[in-house]
Tab-separated table of C-alpha atoms in Angstrom:
chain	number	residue	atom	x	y	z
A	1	UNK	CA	87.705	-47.986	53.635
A	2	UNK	CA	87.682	-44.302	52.636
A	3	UNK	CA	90.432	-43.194	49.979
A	4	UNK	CA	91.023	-40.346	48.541
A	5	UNK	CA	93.935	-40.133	45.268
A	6	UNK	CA	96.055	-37.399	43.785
A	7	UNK	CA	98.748	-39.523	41.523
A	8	UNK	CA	100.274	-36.235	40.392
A	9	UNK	CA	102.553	-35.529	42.547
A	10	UNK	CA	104.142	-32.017	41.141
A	11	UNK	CA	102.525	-30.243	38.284
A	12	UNK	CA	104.531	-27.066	36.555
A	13	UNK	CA	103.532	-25.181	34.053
A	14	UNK	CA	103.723	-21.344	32.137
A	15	UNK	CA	101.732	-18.776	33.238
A	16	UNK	CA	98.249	-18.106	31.426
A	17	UNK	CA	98.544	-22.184	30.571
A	18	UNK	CA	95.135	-24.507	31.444
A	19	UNK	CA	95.683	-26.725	34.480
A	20	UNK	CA	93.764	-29.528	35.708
A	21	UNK	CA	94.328	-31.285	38.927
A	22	UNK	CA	93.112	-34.942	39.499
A	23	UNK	CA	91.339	-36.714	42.145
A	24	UNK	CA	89.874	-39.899	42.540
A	25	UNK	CA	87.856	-41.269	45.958
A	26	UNK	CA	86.934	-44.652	47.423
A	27	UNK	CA	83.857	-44.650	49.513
A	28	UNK	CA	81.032	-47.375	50.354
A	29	UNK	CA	78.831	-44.027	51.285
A	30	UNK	CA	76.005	-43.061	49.379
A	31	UNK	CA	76.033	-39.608	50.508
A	32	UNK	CA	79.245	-37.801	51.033
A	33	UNK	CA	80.985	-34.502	50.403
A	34	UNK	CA	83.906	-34.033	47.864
A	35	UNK	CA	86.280	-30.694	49.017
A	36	UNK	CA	89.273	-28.854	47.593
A	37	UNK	CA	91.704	-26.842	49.671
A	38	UNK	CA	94.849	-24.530	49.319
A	39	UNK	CA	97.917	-24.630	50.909
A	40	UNK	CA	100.082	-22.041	49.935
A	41	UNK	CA	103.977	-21.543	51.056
A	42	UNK	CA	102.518	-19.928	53.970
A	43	UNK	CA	100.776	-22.792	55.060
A	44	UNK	CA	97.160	-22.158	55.595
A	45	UNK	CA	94.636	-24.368	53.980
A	46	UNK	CA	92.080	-22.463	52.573
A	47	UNK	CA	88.632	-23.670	52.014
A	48	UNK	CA	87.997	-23.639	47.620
A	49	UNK	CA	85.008	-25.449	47.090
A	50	UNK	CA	82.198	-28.394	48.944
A	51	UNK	CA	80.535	-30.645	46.751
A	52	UNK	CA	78.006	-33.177	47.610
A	53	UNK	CA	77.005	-36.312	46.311
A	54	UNK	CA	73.917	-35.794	44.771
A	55	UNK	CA	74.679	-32.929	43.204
A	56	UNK	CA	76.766	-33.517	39.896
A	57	UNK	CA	76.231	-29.942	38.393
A	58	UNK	CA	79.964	-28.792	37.718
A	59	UNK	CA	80.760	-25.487	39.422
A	60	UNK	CA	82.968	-22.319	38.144
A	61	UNK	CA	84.129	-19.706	39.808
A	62	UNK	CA	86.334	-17.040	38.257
A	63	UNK	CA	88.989	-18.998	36.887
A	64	UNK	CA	88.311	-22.179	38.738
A	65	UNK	CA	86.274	-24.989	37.817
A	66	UNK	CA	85.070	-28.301	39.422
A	67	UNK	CA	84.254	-31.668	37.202
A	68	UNK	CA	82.225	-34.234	39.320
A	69	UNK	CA	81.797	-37.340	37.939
A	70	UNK	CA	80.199	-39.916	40.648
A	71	UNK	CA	80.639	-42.874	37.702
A	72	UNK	CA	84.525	-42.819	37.620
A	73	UNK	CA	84.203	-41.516	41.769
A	74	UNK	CA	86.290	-38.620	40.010
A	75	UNK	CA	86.606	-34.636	41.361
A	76	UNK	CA	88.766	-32.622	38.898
A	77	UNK	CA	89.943	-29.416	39.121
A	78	UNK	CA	90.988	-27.002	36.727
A	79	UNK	CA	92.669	-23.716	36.828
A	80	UNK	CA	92.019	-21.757	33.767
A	81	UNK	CA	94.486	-18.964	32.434
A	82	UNK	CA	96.939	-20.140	35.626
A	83	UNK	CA	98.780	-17.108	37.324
A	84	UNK	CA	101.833	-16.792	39.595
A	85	UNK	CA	100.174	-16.548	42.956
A	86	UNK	CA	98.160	-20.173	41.772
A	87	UNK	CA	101.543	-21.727	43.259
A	88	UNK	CA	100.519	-24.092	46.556
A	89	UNK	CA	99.463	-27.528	47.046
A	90	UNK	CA	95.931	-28.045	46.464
A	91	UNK	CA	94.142	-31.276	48.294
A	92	UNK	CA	91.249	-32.681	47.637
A	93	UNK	CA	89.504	-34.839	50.709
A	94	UNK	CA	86.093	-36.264	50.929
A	95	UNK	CA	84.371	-36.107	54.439
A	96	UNK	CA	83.595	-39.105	56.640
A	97	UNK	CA	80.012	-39.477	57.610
A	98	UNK	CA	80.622	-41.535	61.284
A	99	UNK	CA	79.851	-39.348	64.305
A	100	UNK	CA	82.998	-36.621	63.391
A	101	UNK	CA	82.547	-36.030	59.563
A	102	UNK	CA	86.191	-35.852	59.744
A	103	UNK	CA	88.327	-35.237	56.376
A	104	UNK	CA	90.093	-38.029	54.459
A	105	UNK	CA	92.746	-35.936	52.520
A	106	UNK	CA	94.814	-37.069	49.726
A	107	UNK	CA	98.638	-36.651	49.547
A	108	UNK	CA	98.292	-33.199	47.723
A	109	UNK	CA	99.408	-31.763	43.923
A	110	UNK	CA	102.605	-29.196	44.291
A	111	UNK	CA	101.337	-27.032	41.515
A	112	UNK	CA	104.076	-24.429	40.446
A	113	UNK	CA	102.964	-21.694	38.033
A	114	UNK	CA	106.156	-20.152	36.411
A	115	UNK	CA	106.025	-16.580	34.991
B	1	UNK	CA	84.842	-13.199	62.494
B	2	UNK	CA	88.527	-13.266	63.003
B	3	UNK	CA	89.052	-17.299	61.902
B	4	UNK	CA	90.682	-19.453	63.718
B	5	UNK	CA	93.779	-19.320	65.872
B	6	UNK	CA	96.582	-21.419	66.747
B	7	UNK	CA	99.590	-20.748	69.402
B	8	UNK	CA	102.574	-21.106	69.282
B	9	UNK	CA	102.739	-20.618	65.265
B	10	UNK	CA	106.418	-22.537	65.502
B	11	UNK	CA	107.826	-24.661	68.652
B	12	UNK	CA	110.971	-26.577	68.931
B	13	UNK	CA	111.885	-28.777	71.844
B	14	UNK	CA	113.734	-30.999	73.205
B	15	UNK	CA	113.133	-34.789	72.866
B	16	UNK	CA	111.434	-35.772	75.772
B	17	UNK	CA	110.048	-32.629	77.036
B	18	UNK	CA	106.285	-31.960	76.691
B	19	UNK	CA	104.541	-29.414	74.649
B	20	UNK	CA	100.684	-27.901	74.555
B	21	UNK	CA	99.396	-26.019	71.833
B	22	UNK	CA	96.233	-23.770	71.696
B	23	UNK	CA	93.300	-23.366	69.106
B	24	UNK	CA	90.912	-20.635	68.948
B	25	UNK	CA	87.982	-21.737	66.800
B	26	UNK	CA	85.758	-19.238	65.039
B	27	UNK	CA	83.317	-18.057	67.538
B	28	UNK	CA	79.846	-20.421	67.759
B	29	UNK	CA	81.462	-23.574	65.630
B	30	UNK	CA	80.834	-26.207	67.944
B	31	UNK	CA	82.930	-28.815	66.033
B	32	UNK	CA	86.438	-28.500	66.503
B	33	UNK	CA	88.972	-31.067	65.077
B	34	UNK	CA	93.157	-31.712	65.071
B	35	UNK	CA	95.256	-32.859	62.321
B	36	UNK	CA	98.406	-33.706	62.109
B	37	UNK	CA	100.423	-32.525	58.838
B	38	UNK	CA	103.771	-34.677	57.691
B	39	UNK	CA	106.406	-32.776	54.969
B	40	UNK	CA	105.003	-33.803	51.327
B	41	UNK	CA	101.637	-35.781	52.275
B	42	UNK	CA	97.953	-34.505	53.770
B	43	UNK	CA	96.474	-33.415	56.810
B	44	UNK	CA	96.048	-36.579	58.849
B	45	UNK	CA	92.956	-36.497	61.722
B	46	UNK	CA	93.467	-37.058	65.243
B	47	UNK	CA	90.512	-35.884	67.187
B	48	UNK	CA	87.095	-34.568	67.408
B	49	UNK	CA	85.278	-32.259	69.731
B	50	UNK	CA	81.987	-31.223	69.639
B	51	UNK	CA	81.426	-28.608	72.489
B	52	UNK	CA	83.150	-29.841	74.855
B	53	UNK	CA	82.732	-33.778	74.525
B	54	UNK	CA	85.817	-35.377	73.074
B	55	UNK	CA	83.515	-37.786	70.619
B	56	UNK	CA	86.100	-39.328	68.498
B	57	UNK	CA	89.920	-40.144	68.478
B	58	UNK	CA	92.119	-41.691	65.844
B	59	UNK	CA	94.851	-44.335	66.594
B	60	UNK	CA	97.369	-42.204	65.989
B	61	UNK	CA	97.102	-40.502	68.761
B	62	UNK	CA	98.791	-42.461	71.466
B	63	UNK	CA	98.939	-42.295	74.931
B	64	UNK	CA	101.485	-39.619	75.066
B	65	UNK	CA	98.703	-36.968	73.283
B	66	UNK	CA	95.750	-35.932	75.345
B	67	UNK	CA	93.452	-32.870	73.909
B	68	UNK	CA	90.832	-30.494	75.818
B	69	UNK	CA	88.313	-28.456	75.104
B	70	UNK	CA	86.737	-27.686	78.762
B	71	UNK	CA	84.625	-24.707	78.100
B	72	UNK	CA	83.429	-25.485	74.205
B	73	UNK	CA	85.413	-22.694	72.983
B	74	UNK	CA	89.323	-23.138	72.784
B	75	UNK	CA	91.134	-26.289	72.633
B	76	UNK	CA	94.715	-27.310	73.821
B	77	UNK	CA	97.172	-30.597	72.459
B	78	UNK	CA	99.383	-31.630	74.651
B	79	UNK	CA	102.304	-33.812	73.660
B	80	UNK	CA	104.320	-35.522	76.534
B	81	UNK	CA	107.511	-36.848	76.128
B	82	UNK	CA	107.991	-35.866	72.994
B	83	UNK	CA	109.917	-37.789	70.315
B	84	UNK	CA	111.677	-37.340	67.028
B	85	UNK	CA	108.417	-39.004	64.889
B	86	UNK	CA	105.945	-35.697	66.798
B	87	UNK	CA	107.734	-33.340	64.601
B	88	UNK	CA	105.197	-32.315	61.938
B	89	UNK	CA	102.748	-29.548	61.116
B	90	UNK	CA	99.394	-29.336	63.708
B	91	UNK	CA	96.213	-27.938	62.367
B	92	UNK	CA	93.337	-26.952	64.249
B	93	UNK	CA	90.038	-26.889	62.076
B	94	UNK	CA	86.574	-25.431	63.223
B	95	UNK	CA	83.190	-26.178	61.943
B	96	UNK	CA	79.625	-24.842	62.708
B	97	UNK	CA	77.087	-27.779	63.732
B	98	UNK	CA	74.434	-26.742	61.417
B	99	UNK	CA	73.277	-24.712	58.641
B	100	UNK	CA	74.632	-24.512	55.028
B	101	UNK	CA	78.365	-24.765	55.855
B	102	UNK	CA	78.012	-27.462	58.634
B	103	UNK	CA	80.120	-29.620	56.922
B	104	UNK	CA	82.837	-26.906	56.104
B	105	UNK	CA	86.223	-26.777	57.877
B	106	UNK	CA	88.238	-23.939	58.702
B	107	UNK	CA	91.765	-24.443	59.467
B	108	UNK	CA	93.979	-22.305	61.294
B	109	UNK	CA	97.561	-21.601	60.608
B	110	UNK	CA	98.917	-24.359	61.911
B	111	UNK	CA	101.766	-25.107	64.699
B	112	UNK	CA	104.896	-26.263	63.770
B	113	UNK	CA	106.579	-28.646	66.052
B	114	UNK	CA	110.001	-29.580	65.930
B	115	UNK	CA	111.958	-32.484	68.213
B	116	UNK	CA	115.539	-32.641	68.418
């Protein structure tokens, strides 16, 4: 069965401080896409980043950075230089390849950036 | 592209009464898919449209839910008989059928349902 695992539950730190955010996935797919989303107090989840299978390049953007490691079926994320407006939950889901490609979230990282 | 669109942003009802939400997608996604949110945990899925066809359900959605998307553009959830264990967060997610972002999913706002 598809998994995907966020152990840390609630991450706070200082503003301007590194971050990383972990995520581990169980899948018997060969091909599949990795995802990150946003969900801040407002609730919207907002779309941060697809990654597929094959492709193990990491990806930055701005501040943000992706690690992609298919041997430990690992999908970090990292928020460099963290800022106030950083605060949400992030989850990180891998799709479903049946007929839907439906998500598979995990439970989600409360990440609180304090000024 | 204005996103998508859910109404009623917040409900609250009384237990047993039924409810029916609405989705906009964004215009020309074909796939369109519900999720059910919980305080503290992830989105969970509960159904799949593309167009019109309802091509997928999960078994959380009992008998009491029943979705449509009649035209291929908007969608409704209906809830009947609603019951103290409906109350959670309801997202609506679109997704185009091809091209570079097929696999992509944009969620709306979300509805907020609450039973007492």
């Amino acid at each position: 069965a598809q998994k995907v695992t966020q152990a840390q539950t609630e991450i706070s730190v200082v503003e301007k401080e590194d971050v990383t955010l972990d995520c581990v996935y169980e899948t018997r797919d060969t091909t599949y896409y990795l995802f990150w989303y946003k969900q801040p107090p407002s609730g919207e989840l907002v779309f941060l980043i697809r990654r597929n299978s094959f492709d193990e390049q990491n990806e930055i953007s701005g501040r943000y950075s992706w690690n992609f490691q298919k041997s430990t079926s690992s999908f970090n994320f990292t928020i460099t230089a963290s800022q106030v407006v950083d605060s949400a939950v992030y989850f990180c889901a891998l799709t479903d390849l049946g007929s839907s490609y439906k998500l598979i979230f995990g439970s989600g990282t409360r990440l609180l950036v304090r000024p | 592209d204005t996103g998508v669109s859910q109404n009623p942003r917040h409900k609250i009802t009384k237990r047993g009464q039924n409810v029916t939400f609405r989705c906009d997608p964004i215009s020309e996604h074909n796939r369109l898919y519900w999720y059910r949110q919980t305080l503290g945990q992830g989105p969970e899925f509960l159904t799949y449209f593309q167009n019109e066809a309802q091509l997928e359900k999960s078994r959380l959605l009992s008998d009491r839910f029943s979705a449509e998307r009649p035209k291929g553009s908007f969608s409704t959830l209906e809830i009947q008989r609603t019951e103290q264990g409906d109350s959670a967060m309801y997202l609506c997610a679109s997704s185009p059928y091809t091209g570079r972002s097929s696999y992509e999913q944009y969620f709306g706002p979300g509805t907020r349902l609450t039973v007492t």
